[in-house]
PDB file of C-alpha atoms in Angstrom:
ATOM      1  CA  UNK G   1      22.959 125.147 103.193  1.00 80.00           C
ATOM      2  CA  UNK G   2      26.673 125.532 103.246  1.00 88.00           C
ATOM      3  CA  UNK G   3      29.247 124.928 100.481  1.00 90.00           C
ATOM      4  CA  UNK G   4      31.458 122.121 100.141  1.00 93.00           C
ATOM      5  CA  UNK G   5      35.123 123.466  99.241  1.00 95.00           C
ATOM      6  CA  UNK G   6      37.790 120.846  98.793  1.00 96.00           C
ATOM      7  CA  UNK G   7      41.314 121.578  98.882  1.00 96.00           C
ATOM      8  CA  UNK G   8      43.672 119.235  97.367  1.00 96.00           C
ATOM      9  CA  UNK G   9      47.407 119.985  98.670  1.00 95.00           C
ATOM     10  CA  UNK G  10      50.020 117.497  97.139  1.00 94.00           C
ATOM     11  CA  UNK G  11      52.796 118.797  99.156  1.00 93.00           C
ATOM     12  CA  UNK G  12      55.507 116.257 100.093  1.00 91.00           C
ATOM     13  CA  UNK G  13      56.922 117.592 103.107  1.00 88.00           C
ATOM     14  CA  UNK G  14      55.895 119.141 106.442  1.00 86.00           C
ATOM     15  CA  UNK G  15      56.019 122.070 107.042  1.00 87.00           C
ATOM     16  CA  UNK G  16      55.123 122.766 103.427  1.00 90.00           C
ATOM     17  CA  UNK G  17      55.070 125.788 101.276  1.00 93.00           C
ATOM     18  CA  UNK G  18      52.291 124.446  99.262  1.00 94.00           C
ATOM     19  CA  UNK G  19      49.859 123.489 102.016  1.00 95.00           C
ATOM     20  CA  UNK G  20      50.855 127.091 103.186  1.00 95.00           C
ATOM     21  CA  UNK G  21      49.396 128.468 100.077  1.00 95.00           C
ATOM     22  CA  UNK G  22      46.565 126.424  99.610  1.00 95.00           C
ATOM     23  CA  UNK G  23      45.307 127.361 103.544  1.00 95.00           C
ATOM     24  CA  UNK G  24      45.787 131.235 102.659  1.00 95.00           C
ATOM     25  CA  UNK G  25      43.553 130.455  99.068  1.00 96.00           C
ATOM     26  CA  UNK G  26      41.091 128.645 101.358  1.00 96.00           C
ATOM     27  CA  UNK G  27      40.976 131.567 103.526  1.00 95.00           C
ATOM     28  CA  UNK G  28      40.490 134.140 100.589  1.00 95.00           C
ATOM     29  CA  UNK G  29      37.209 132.222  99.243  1.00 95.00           C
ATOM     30  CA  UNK G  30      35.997 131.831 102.867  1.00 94.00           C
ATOM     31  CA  UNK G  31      36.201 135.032 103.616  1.00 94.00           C
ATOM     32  CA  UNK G  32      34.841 135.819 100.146  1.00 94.00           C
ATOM     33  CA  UNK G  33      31.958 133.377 100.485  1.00 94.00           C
ATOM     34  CA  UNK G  34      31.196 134.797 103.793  1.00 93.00           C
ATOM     35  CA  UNK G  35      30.967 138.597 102.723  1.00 92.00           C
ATOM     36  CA  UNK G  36      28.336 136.796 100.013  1.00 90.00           C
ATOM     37  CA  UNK G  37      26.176 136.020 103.438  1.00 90.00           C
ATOM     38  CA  UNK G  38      26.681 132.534 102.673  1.00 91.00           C
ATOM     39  CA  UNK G  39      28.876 129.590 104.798  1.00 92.00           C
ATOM     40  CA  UNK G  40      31.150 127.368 103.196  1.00 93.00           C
ATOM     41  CA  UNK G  41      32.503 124.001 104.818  1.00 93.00           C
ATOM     42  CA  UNK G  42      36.512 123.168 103.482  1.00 94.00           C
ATOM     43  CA  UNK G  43      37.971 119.493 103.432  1.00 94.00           C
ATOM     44  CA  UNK G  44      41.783 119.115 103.083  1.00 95.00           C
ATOM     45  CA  UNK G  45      43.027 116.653 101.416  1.00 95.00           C
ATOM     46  CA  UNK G  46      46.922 115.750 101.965  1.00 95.00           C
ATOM     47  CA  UNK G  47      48.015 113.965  98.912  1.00 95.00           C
ATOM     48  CA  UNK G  48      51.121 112.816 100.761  1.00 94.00           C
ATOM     49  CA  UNK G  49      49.071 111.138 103.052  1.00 94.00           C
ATOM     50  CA  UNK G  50      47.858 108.833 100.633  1.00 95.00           C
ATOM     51  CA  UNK G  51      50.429 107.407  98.296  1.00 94.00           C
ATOM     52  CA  UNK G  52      50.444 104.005  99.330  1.00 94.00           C
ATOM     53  CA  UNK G  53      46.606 104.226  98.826  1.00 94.00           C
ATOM     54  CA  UNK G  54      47.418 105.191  95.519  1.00 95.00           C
ATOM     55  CA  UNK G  55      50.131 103.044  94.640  1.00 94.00           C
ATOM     56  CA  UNK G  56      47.897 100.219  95.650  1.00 93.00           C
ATOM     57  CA  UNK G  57      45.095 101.201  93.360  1.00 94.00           C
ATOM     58  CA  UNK G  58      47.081 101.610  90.681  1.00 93.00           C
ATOM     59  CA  UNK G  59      48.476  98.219  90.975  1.00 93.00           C
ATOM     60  CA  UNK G  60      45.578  96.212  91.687  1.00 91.00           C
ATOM     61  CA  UNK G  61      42.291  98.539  90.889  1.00 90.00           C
ATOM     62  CA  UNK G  62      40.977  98.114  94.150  1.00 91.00           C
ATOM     63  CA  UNK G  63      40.513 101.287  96.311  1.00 92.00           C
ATOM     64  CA  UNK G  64      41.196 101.904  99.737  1.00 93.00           C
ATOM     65  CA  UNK G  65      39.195 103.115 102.578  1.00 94.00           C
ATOM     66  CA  UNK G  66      40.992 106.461 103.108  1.00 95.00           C
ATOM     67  CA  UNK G  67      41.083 106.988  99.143  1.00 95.00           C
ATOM     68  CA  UNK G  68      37.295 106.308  98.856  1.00 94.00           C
ATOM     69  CA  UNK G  69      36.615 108.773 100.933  1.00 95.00           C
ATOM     70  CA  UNK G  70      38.907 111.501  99.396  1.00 95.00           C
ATOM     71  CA  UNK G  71      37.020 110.617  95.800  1.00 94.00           C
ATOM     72  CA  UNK G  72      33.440 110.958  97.702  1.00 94.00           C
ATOM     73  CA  UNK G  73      34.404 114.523  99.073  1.00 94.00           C
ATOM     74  CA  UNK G  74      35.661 115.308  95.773  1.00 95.00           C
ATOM     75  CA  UNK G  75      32.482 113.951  93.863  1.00 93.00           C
ATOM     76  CA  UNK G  76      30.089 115.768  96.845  1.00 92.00           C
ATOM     77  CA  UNK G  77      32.018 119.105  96.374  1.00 94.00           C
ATOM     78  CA  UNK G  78      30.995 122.547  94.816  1.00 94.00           C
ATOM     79  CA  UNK G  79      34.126 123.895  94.292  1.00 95.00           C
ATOM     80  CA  UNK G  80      38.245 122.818  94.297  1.00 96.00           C
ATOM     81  CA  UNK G  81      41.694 124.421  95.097  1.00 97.00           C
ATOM     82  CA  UNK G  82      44.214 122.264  93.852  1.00 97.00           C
ATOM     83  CA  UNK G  83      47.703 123.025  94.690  1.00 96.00           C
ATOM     84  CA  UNK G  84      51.122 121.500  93.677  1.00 95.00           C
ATOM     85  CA  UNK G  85      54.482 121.816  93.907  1.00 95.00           C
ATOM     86  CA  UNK G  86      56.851 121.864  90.662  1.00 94.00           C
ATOM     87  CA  UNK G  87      58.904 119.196  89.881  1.00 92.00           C
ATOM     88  CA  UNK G  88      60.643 118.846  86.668  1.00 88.00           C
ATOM     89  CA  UNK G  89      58.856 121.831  85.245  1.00 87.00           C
ATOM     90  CA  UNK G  90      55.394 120.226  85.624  1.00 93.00           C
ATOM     91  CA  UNK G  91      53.142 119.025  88.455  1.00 94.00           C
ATOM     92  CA  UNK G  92      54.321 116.455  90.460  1.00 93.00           C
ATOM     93  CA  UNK G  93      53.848 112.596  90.247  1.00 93.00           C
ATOM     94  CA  UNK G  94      51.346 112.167  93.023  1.00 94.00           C
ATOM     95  CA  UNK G  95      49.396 114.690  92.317  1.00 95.00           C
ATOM     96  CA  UNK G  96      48.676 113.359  88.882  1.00 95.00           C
ATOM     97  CA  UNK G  97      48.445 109.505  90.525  1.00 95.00           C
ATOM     98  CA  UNK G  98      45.361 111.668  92.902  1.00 95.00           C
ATOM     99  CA  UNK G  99      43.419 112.695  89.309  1.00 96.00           C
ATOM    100  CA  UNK G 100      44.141 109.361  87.859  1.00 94.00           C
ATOM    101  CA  UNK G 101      42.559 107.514  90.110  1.00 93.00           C
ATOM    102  CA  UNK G 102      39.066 109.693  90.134  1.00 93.00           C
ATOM    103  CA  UNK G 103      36.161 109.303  88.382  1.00 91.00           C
ATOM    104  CA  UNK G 104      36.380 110.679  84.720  1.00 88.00           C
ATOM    105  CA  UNK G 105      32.904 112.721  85.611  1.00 91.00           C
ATOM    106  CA  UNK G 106      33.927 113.497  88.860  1.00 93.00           C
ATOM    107  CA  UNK G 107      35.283 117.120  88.279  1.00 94.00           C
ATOM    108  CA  UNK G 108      32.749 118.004  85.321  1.00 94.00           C
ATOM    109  CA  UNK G 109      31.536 121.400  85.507  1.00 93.00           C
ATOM    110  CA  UNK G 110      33.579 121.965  89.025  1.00 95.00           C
ATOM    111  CA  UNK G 111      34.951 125.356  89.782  1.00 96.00           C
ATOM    112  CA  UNK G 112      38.389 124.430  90.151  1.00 96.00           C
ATOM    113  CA  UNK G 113      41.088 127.126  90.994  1.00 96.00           C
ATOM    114  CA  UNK G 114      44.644 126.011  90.052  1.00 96.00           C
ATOM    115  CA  UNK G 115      47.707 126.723  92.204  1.00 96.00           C
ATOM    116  CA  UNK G 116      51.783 125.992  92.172  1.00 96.00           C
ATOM    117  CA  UNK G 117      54.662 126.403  94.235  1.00 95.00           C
ATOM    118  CA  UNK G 118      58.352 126.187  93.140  1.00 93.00           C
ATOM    119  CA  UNK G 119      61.761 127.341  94.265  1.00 89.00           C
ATOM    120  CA  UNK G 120      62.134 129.600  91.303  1.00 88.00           C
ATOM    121  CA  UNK G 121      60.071 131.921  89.454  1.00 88.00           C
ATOM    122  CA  UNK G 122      61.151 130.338  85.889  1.00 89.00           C
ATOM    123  CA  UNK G 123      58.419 127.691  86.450  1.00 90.00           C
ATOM    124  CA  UNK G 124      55.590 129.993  86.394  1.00 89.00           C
ATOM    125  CA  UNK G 125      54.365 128.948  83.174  1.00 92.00           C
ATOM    126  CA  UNK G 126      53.586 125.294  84.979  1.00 93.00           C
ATOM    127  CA  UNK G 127      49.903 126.786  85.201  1.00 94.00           C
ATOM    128  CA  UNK G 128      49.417 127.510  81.692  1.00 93.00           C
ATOM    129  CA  UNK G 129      51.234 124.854  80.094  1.00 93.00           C
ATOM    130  CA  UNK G 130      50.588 121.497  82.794  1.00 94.00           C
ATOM    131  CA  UNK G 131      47.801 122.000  85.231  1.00 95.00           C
ATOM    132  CA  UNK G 132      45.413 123.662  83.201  1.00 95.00           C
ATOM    133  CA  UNK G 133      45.498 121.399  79.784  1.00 95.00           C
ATOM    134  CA  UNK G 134      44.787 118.669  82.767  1.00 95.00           C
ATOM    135  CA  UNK G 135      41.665 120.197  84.245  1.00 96.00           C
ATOM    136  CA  UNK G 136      40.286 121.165  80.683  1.00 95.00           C
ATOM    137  CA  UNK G 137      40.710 117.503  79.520  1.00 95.00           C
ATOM    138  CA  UNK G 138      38.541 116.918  82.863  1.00 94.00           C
ATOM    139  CA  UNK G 139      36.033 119.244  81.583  1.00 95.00           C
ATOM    140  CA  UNK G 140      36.265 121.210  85.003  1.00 95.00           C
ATOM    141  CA  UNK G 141      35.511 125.015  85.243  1.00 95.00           C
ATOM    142  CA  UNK G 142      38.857 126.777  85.391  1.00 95.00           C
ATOM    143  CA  UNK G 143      38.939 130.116  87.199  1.00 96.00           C
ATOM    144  CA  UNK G 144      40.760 132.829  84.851  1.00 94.00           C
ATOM    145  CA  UNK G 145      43.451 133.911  87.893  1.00 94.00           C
ATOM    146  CA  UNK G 146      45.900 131.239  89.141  1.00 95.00           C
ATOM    147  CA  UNK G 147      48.253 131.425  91.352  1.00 95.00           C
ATOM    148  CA  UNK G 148      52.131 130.772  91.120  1.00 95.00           C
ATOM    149  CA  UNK G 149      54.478 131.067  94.321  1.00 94.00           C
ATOM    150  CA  UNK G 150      58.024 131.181  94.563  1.00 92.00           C
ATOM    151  CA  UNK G 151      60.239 130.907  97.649  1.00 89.00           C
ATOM    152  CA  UNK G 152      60.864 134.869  97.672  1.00 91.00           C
ATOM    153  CA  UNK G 153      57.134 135.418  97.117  1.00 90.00           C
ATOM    154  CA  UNK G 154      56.019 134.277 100.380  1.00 92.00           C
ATOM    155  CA  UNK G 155      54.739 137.623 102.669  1.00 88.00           C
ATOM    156  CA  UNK G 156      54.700 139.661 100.083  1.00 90.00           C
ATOM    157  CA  UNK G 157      52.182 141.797  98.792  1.00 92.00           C
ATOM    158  CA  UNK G 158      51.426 140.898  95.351  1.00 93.00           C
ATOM    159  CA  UNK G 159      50.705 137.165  95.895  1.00 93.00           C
ATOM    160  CA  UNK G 160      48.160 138.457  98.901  1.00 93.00           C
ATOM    161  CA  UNK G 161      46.693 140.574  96.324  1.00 94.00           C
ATOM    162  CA  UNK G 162      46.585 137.818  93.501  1.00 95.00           C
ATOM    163  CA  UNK G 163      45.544 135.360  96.851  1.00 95.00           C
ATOM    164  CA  UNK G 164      42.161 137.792  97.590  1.00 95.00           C
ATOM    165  CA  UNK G 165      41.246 138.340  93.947  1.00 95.00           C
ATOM    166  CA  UNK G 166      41.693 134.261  93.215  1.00 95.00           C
ATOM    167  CA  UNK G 167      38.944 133.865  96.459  1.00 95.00           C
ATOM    168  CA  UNK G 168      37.208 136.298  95.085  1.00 95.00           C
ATOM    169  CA  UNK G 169      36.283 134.352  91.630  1.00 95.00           C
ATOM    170  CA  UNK G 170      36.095 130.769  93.285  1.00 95.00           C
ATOM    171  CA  UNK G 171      33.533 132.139  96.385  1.00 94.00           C
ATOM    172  CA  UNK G 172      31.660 134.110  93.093  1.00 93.00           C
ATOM    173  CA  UNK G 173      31.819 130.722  91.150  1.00 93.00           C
ATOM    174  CA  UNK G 174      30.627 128.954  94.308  1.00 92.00           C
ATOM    175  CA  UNK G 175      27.646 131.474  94.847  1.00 89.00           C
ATOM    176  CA  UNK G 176      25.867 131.536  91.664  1.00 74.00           C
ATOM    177  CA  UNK G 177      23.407 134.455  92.578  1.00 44.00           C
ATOM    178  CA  UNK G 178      20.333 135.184  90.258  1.00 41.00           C
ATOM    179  CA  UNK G 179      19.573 138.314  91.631  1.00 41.00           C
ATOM    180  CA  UNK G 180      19.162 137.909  95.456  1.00 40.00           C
ATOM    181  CA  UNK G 181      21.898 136.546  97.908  1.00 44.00           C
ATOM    182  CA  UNK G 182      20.087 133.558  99.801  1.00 41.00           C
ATOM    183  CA  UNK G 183      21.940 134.778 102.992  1.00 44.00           C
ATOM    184  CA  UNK G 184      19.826 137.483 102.944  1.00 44.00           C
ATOM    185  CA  UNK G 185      16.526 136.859 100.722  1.00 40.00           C
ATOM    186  CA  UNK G 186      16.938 140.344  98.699  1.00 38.00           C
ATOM    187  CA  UNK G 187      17.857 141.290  95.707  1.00 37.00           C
ATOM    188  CA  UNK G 188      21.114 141.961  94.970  1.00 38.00           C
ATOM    189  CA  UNK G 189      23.209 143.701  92.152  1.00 40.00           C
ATOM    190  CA  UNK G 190      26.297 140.510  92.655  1.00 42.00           C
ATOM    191  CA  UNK G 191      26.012 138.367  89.366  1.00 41.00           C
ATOM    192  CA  UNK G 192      23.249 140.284  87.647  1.00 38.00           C
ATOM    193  CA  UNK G 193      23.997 140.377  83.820  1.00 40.00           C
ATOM    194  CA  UNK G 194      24.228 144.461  82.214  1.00 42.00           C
ATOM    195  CA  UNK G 195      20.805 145.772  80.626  1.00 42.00           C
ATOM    196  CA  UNK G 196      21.077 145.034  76.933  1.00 39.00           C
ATOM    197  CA  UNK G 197      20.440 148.141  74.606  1.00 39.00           C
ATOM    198  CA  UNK G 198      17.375 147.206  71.873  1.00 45.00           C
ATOM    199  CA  UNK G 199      18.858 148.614  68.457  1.00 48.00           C
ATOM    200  CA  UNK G 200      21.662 151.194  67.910  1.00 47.00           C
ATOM    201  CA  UNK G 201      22.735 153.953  70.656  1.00 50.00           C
ATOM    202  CA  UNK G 202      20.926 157.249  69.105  1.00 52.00           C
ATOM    203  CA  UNK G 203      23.987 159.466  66.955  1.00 51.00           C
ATOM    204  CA  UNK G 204      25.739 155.941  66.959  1.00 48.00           C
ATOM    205  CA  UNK G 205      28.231 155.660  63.758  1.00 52.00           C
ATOM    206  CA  UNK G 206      28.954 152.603  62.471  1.00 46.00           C
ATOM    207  CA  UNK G 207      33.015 152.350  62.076  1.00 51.00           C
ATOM    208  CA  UNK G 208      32.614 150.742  58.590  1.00 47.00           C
ATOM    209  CA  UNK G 209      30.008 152.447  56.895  1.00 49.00           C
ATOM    210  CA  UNK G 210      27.375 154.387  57.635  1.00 49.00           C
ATOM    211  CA  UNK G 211      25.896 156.040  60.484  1.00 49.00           C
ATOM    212  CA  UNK G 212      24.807 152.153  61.685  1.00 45.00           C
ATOM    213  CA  UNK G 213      25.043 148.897  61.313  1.00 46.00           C
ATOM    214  CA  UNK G 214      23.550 147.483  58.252  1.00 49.00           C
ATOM    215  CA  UNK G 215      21.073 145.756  60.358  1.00 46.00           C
ATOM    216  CA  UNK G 216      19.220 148.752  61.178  1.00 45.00           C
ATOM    217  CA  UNK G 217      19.252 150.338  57.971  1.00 46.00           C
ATOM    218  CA  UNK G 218      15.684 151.148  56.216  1.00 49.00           C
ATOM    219  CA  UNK G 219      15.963 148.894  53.367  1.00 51.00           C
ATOM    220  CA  UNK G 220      13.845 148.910  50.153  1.00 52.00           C
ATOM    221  CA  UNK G 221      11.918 145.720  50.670  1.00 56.00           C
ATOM    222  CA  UNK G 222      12.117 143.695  47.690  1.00 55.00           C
ATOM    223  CA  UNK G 223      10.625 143.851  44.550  1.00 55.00           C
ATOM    224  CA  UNK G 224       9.730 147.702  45.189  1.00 56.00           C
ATOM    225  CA  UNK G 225      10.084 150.314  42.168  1.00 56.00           C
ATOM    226  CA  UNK G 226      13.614 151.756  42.513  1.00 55.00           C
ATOM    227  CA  UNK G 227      14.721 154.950  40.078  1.00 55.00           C
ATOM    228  CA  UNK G 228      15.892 153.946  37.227  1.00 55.00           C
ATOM    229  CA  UNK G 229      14.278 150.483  37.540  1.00 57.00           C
ATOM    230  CA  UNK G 230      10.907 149.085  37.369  1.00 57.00           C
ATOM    231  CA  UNK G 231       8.993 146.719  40.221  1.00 55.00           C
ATOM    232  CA  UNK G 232       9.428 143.653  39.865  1.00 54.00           C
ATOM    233  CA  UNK G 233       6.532 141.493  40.078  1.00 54.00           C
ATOM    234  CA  UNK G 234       8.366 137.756  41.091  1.00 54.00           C
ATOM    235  CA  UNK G 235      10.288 139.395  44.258  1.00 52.00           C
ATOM    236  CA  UNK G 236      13.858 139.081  42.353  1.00 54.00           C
ATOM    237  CA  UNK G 237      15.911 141.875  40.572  1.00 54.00           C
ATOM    238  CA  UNK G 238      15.250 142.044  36.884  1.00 52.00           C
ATOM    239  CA  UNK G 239      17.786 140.848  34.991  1.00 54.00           C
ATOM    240  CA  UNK G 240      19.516 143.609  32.383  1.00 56.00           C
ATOM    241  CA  UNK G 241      18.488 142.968  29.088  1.00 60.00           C
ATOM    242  CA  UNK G 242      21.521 143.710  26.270  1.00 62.00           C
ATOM    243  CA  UNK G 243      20.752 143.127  22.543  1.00 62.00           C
ATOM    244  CA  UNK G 244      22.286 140.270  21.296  1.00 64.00           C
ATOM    245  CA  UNK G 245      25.977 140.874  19.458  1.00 63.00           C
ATOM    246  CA  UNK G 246      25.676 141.029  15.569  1.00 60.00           C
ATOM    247  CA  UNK G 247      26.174 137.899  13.400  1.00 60.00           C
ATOM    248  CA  UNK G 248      27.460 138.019   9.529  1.00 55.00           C
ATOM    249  CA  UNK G 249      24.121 136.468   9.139  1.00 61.00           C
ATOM    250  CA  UNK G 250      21.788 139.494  10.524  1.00 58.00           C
ATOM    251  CA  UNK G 251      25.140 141.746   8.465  1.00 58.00           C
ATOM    252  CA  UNK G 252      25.977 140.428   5.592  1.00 59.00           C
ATOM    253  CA  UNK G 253      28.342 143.295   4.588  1.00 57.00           C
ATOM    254  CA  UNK G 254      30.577 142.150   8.007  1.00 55.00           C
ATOM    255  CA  UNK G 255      30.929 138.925   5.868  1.00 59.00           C
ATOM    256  CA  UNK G 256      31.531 140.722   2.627  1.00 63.00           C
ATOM    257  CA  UNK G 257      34.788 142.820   4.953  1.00 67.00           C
ATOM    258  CA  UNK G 258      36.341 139.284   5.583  1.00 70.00           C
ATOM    259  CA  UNK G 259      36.093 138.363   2.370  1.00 72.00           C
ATOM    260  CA  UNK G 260      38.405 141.547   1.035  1.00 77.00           C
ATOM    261  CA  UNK G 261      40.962 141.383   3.535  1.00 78.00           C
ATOM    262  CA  UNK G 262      41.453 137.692   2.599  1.00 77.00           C
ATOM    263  CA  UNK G 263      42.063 138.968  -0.566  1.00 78.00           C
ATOM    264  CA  UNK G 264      44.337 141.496  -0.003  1.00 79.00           C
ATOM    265  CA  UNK G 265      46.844 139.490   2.265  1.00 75.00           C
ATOM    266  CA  UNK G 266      46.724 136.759  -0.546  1.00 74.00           C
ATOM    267  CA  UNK G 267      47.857 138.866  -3.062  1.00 79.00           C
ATOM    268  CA  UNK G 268      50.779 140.574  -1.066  1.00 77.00           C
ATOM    269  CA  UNK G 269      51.436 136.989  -0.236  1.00 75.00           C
ATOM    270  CA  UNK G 270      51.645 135.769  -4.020  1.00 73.00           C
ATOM    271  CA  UNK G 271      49.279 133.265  -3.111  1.00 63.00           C
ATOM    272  CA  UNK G 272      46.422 132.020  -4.786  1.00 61.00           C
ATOM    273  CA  UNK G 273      43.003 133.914  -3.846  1.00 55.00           C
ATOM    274  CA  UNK G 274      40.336 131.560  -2.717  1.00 57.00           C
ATOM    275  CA  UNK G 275      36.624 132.910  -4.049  1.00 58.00           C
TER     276      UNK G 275
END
């Protein structure tokens, strides 16, 4: 069964540079998806093309035709490339009217691979800092690469690489392989988590202390006879005995001392000396 890719372009003219760059991201994760042995089916969605839907919605609550239908292939879709120009140093104002108006569950758990386009390469940080705080609060799953376009970046060869290794994660996101490609019924190294090692690596020194991990140390188990120390029977240390500290009542000459120096500091004193 093929994928379902939706691409959400909020352009606002035509020709536009972002529609541009969300059909060569399309292309990337097709071509990605396809060297997976598996087929993926894309839906555009023009976001221009439906601002009086919008507007109405948000006005009276009641959808249209052509916006139900955008929020069905959105709901129905594995994976999403959404795209947007820069205005005002942030996404623009129809593209956020599009997410307003969909379901809060709708992008839950959704690969979603985030996009921009500006004029200028000072609003590259509109990816970070605007689209994705938006997709988090929509609990989608956000690809680590996005994408940011200038003007002067068009046709050149660092945003085709960033282009191919953004399709790259989204058609890996989109084919969640568990050891055998379905394309082709084997098995398959693509996805397959590293052997885990059981214990320490043999000559392995710990960069703390020790030549391991304190995990792996032989320990004494508890209660055991230790040098210097006797077993103890109740499975907890033996507390240090120490002889109690000596009272003028076990001494009596420590009280008979006191006595003298009172004494001695009356008499320097010209004082009277208490017996």
């Amino acid at each position: 069964m093929p994928r379902s890719l939706v691409v959400v372009a909020a352009g606002v003219s035509e020709p536009s540079s972002t529609r541009l760059l969300a059909d060569q991201l399309a292309d990337a994760t097709r071509a990605a998806v396809s060297a997976r042995g598996e087929a993926v089916d894309v839906t555009v969605i023009e976001v221009r093309e439906l601002a009086r839907d919008l507007a109405t919605v948000m006005t009276t609550g009641v959808p249209t035709p052509a916006l139900s239908a955008a929020k069905d292939a959105i709901a129905t879709a594995d994976g999403l490339i959404a795209v947007s120009p820069v205005f005002t140093a942030s996404y623009s104002g129809l593209f956020k009217m599009f997410f307003d108006a969909l379901d809060p569950e709708a992008l839950t758990g959704v690969p979603v691979l985030v996009a921009a386009t500006a004029g200028t390469a000072r609003h590259s940080l509109v990816l970070d800092h605007a689209l994705r705080p938006l997709f988090s609060y929509l609990r989608a799953q956000i690809l680590p690469t996005g994408v940011f376009a200038a003007t002067e970046d068009f046709g050149s060869s660092e945003l085709g690489a960033r282009v191919s290794r953004a399709g790259a994660e989204l058609a890996g996101a989109l084919v969640q392989s568990d050891g055998a490609v379905a394309g082709f019924g084997g098995p398959s190294d693509l996805g397959a988590p590293p052997a885990l090692r059981q214990g320490p690596r043999p000559g392995a020194r710990h960069r703390f202390r020790g030549p391991a991990p304190r995990a792996h140390r032989r320990l004494t188990p508890p209660g055991a006879a230790r040098p210097g120390r006797p077993a103890c029977t109740t499975g907890r240390r033996t507390p240090a005995t120490r002889a109690p500290a000596p009272t003028t009542r076990d001494r009596p000459g420590l009280r008979r001392s006191g006595r003298r120096r009172r004494r001695r500091w009356h008499r320097r004193a010209g004082s009277t000396v208490p017996r």
